[in-house]
CSV table of C-alpha atoms and ligand atoms in Angstrom, one decimal:
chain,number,residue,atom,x,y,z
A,10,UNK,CA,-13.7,28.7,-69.9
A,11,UNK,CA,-14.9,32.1,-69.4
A,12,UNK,CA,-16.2,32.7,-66.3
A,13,UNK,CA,-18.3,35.3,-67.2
A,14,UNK,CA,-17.5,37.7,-64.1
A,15,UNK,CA,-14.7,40.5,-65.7
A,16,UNK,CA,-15.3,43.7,-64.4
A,17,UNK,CA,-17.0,42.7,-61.7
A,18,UNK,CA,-16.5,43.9,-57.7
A,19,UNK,CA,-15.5,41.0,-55.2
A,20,UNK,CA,-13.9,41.4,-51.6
A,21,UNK,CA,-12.1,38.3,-50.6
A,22,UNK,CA,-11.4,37.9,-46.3
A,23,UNK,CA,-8.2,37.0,-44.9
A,24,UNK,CA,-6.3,36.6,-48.1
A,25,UNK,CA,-2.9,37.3,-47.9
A,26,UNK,CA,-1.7,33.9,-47.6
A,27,UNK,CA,-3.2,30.6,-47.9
A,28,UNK,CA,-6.7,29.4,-49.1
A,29,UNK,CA,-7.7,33.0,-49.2
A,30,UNK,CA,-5.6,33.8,-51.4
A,31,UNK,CA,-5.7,31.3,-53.5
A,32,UNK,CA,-9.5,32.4,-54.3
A,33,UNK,CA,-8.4,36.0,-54.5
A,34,UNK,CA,-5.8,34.5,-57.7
A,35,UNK,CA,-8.2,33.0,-58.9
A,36,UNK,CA,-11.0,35.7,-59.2
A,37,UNK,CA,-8.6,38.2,-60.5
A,38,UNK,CA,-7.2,35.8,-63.1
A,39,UNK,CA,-11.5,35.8,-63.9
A,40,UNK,CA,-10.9,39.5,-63.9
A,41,UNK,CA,-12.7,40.8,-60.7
A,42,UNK,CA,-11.4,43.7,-59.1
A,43,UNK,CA,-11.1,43.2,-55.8
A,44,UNK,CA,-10.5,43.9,-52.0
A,45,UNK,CA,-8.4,41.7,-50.1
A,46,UNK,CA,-8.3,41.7,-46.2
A,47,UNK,CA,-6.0,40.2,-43.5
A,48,UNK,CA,-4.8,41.8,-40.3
A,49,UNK,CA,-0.9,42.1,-41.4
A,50,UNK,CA,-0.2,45.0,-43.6
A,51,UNK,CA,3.0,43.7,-45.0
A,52,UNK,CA,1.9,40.2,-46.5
A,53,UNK,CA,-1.3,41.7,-47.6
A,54,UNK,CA,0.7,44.9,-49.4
A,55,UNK,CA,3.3,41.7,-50.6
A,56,UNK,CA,-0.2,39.9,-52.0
A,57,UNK,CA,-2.0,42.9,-53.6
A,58,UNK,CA,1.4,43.5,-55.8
A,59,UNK,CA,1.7,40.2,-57.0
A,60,UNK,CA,-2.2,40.1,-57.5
A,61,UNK,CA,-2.0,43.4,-59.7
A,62,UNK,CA,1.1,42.3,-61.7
A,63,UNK,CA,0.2,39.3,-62.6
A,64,UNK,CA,-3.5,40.0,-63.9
A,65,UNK,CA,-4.3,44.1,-64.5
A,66,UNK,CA,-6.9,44.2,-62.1
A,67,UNK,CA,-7.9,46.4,-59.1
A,68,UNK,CA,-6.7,45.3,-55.7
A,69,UNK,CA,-7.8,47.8,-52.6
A,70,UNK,CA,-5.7,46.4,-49.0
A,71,UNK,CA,-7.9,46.4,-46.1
A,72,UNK,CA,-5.8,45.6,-43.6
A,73,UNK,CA,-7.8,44.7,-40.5
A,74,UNK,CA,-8.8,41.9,-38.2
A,75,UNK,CA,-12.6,40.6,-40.1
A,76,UNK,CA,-13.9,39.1,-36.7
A,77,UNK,CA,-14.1,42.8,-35.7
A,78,UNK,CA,-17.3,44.8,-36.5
A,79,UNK,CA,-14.4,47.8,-36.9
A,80,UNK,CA,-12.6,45.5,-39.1
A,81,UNK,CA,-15.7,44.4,-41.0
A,82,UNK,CA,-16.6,47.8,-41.3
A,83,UNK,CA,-13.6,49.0,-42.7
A,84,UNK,CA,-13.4,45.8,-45.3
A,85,UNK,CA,-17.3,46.9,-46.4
A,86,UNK,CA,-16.6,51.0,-46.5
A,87,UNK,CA,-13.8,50.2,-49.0
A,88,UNK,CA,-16.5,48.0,-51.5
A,89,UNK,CA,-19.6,48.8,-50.1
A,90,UNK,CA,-22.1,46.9,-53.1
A,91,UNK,CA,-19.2,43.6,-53.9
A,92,UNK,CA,-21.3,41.2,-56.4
A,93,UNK,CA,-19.3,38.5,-55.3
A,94,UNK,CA,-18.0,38.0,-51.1
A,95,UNK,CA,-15.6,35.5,-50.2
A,96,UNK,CA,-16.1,34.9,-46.1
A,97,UNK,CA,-12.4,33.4,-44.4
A,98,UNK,CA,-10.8,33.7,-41.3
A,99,UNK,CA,-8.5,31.9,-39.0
A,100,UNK,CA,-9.3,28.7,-37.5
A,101,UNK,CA,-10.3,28.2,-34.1
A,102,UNK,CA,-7.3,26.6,-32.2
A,103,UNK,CA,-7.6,23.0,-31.3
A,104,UNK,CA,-7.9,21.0,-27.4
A,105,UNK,CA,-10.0,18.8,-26.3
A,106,UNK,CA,-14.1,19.2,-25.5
A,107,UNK,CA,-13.7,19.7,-21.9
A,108,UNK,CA,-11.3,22.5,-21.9
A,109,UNK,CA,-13.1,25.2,-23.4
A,110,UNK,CA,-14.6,27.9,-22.0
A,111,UNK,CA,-18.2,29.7,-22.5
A,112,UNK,CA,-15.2,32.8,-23.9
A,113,UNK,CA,-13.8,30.6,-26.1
A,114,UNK,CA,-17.4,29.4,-27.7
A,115,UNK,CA,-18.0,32.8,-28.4
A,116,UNK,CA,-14.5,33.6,-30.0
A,117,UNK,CA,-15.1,30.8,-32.1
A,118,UNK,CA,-18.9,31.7,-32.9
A,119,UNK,CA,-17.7,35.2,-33.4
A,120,UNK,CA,-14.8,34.4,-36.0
A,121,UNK,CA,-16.4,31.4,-37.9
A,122,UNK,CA,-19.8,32.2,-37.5
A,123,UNK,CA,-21.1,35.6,-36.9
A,124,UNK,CA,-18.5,37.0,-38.8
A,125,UNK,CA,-19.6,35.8,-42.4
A,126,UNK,CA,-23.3,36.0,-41.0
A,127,UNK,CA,-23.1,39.9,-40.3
A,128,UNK,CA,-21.0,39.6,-43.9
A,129,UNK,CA,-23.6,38.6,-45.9
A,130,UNK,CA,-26.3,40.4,-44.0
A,131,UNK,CA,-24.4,43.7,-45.2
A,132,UNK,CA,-23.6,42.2,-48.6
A,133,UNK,CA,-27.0,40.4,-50.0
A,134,UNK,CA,-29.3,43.4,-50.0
A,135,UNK,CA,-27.5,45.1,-52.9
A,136,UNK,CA,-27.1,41.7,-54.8
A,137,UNK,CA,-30.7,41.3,-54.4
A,138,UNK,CA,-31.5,44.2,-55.8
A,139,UNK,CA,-29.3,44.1,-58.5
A,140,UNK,CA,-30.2,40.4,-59.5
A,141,UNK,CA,-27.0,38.9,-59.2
A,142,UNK,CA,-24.3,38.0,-56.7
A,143,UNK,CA,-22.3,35.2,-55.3
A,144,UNK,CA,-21.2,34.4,-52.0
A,145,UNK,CA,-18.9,31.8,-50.7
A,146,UNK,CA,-17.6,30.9,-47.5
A,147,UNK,CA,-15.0,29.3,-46.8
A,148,UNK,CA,-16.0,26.3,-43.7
A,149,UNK,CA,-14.3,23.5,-43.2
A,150,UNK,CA,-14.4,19.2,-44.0
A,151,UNK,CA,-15.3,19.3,-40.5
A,152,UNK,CA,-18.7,20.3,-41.4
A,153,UNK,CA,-19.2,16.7,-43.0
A,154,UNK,CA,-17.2,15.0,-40.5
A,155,UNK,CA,-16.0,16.0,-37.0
A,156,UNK,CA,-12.5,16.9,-36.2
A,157,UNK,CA,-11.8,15.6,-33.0
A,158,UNK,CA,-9.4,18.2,-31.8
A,159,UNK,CA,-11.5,20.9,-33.5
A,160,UNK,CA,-14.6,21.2,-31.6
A,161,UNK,CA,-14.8,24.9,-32.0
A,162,UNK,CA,-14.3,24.6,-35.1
A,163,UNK,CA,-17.1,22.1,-35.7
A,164,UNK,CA,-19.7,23.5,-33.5
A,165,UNK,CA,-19.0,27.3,-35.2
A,166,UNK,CA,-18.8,26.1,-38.9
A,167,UNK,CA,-21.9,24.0,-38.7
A,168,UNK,CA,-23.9,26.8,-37.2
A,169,UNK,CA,-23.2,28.5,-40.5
A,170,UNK,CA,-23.6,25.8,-42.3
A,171,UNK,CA,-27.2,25.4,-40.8
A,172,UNK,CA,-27.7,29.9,-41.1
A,173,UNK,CA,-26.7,29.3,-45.2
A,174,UNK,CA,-28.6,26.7,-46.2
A,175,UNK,CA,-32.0,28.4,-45.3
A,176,UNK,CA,-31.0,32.1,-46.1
A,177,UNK,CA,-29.4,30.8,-49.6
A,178,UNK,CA,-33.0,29.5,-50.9
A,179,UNK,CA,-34.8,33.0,-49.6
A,180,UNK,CA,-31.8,34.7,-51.7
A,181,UNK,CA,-31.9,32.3,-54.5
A,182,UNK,CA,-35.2,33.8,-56.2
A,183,UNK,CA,-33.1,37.4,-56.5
A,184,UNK,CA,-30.4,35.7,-58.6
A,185,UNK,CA,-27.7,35.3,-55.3
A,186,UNK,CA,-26.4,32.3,-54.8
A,187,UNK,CA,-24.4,31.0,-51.3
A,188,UNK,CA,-22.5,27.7,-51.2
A,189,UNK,CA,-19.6,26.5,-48.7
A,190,UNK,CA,-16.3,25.4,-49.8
A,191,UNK,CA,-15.0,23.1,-47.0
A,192,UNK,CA,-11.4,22.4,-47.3
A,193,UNK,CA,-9.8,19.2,-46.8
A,194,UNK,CA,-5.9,19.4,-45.7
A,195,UNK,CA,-4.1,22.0,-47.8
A,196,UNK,CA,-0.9,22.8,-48.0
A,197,UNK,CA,-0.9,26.5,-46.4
A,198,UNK,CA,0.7,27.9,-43.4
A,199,UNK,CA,-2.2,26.7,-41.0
A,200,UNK,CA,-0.9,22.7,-42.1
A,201,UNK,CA,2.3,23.4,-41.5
A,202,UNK,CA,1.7,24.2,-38.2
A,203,UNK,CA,-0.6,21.7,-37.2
A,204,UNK,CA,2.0,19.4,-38.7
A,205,UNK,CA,4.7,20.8,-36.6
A,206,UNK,CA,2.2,20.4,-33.5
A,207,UNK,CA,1.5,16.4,-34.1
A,208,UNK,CA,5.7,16.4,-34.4
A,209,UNK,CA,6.8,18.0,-31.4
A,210,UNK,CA,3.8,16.1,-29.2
A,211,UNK,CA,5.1,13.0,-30.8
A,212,UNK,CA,8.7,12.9,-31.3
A,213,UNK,CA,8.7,13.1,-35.0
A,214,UNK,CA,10.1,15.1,-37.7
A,215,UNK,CA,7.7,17.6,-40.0
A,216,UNK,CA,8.5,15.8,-42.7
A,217,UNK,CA,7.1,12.3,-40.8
A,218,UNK,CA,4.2,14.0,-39.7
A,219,UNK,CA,3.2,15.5,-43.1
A,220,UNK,CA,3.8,12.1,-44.9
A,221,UNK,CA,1.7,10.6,-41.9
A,222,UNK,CA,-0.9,12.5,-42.6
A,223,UNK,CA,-0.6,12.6,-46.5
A,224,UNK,CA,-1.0,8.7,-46.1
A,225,UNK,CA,-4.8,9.2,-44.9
A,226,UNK,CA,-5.8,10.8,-47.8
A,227,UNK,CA,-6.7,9.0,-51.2
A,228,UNK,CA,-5.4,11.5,-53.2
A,229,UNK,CA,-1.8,11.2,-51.1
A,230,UNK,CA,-1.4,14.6,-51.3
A,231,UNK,CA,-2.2,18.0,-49.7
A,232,UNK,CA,-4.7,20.2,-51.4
A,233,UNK,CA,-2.9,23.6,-53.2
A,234,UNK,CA,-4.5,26.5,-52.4
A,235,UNK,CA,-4.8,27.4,-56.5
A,236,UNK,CA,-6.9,24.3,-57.3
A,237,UNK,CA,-9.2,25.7,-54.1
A,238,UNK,CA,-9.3,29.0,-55.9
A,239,UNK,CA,-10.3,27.6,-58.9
A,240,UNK,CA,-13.6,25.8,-57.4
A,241,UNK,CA,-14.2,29.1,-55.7
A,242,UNK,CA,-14.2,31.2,-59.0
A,243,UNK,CA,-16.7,28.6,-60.5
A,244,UNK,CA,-18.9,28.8,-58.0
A,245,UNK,CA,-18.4,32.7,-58.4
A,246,UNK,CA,-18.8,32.5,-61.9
A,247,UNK,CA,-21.6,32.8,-64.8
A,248,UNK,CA,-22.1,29.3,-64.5
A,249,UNK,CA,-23.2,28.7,-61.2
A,250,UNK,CA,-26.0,30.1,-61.1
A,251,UNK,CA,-28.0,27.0,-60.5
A,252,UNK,CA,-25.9,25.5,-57.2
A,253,UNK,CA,-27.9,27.1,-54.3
A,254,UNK,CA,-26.9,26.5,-51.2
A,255,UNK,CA,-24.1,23.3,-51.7
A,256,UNK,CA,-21.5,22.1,-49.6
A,257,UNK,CA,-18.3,21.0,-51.9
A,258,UNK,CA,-15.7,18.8,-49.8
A,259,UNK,CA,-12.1,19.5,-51.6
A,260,UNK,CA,-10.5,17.1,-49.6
A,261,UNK,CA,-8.7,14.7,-51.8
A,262,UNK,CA,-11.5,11.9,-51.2
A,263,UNK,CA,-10.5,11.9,-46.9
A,264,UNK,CA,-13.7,12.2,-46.5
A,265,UNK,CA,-15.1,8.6,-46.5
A,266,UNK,CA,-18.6,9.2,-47.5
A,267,UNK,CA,-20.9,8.1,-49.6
A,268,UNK,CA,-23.0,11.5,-50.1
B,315,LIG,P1,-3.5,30.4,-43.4
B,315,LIG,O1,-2.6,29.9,-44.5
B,315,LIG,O2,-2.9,30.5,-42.1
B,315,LIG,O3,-3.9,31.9,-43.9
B,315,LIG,C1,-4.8,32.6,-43.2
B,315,LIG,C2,-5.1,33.9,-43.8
B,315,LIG,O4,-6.1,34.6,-43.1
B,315,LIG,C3,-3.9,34.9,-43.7
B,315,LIG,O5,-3.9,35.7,-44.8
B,315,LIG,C4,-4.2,35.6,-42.4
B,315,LIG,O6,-3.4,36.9,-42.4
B,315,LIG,C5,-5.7,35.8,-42.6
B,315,LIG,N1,-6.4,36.0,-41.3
B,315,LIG,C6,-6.4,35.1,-40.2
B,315,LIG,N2,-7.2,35.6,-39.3
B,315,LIG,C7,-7.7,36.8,-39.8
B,315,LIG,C8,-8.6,37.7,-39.2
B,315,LIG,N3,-9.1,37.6,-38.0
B,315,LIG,N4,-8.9,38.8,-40.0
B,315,LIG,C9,-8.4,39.0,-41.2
B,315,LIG,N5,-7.6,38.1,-41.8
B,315,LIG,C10,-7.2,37.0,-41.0
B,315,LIG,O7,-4.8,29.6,-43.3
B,315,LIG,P2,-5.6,28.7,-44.4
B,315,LIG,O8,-5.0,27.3,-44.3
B,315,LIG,O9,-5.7,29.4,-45.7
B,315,LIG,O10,-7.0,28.5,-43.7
B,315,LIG,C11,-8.1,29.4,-44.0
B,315,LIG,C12,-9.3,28.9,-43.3
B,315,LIG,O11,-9.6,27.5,-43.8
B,315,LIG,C13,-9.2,28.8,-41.8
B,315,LIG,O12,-10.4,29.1,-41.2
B,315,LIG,C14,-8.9,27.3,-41.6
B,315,LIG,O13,-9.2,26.9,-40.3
B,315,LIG,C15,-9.7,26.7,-42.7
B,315,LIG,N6,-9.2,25.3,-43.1
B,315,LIG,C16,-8.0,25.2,-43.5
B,315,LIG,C17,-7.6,23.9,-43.9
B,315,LIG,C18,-6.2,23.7,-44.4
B,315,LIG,O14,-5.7,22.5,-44.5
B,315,LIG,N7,-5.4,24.7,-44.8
B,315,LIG,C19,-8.4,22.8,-43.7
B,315,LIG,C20,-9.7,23.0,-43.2
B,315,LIG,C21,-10.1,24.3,-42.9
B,315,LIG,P3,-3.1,37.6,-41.0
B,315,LIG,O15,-2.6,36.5,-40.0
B,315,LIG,O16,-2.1,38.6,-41.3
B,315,LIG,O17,-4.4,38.2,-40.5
């Protein structure tokens, strides 16, 4: 399918590695020029090259921590009008509900928040007046369904989740559209790690924890990080046009709900 978007400008956050990335792929495959951003020069160089080879498109580093308003700045002065924004960062790390501080709230807020908030806020004006553009952010399953170990993480993600579903229908009648993509387990760095966590606290091996975990999801698999970028370049593409303001679990079915 042709998604419609060649030629186009997109700037994809914290991409040189994981889901990110994987949605930078698969926009440039689409033929988007783009700007990628992470805060480590030497994957994100590593990225672009692969990015550029692979599909003739134009890839600008930003190399730069997003949850900064220098970072953010520096990601927006290198594409200041994108027609399509891709909103990503780290997760917020995990403990239990009693052990977090009103510093780490706002650390979370900031990153997984505020951070695709003041992106958008920068981004939609010239989208609106140009009558198109597409944002998506990247939340989390935990949006649907708490993460017990991941309370910053639920309490940030939701609080975007409650900013873009009323800002995406005052957007809408411009010819913007926002959705979420929230990610069930995939198989990037940040699962590896939390698989290496649930090991070491429990005397297993990786490979015990991962096939533990694997075991909970009714597809019996980790997600891969191109089949993510794929439902990210729909949602960026021609075609989309008429989803305003969605939530799309790609979790594998974990998520046991019925809507
Ligand atoms: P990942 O494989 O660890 O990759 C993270 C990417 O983001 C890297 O390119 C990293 O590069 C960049 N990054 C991190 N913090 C950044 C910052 N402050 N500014 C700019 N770039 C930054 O992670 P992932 O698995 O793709 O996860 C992406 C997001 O999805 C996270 O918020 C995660 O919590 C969420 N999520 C993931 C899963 C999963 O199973 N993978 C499930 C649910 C939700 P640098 O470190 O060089 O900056």
């Amino acid at each position: 399918m042709d998604l419609g978007i060649r030629g186009k400008r997109g700037i994809v956050c914290a991409a040189s590695k994981g889901l990110g990335r994987g949605c930078a792929e698969a926009l440039a495959e689409a033929g988007v020029d783009l700007v990628i951003n992470a805060r480590g020069a030497e994957a994100l160089d590593t990225t672009a090259e692969a990015i550029r080879g692979r599909f003739q498109v134009r890839v600008t580093v930003v190399a730069a921590d997003v949850t900064t308003e220098a970072g953010r700045a520096a990601v927006l002065a290198a594409c200041p009008d994108p027609d399509i924004l891709v909103t990503n960062a780290g997760g917020p790390p995990p403990g239990l509900w009693s052990d977090w501080s009103r510093e780490d709230f706002i650390k979370a807020l900031d990153a997984n928040m505020l951070t695709p908030i003041a992106l958008m806020q920068a981004a939609l004006p010239g989208m609106m007046d140009r009558g198109w553009g597409r944002v998506v952010n990247i939340t989390s399953q935990s949006v649907k369904a708490p993460i017990p170990a991941l309370g910053l993480s639920n309490a940030a993600r939701t609080g975007l989740t409650g900013f873009v579903a009323g800002t995406s229908r005052q957007v809408a009648p411009r010819g913007v559209t926002i959705n979420n993509l929230l990610p069930g387990i995939h198989a990037t760095d940040r699962a590896v790690a939390l698989d290496d966590g649930v090991a070491e606290a429990e005397g297993l091996t990786r490979e015990e924890a991962t096939a533990r975990r694997q075991a909970t999801i009714p597809a019996r698999r980790y997600g891969a990080p191109e089949e993510f970028g794929a439902a990210c370049a729909f949602l960026c593409s021609v075609h989309a046009g008429f989803i305003v303001g969605q939530n799309l679990l790609i979790d594998g079915g974990a998520t046991n709900a019925t809507l």
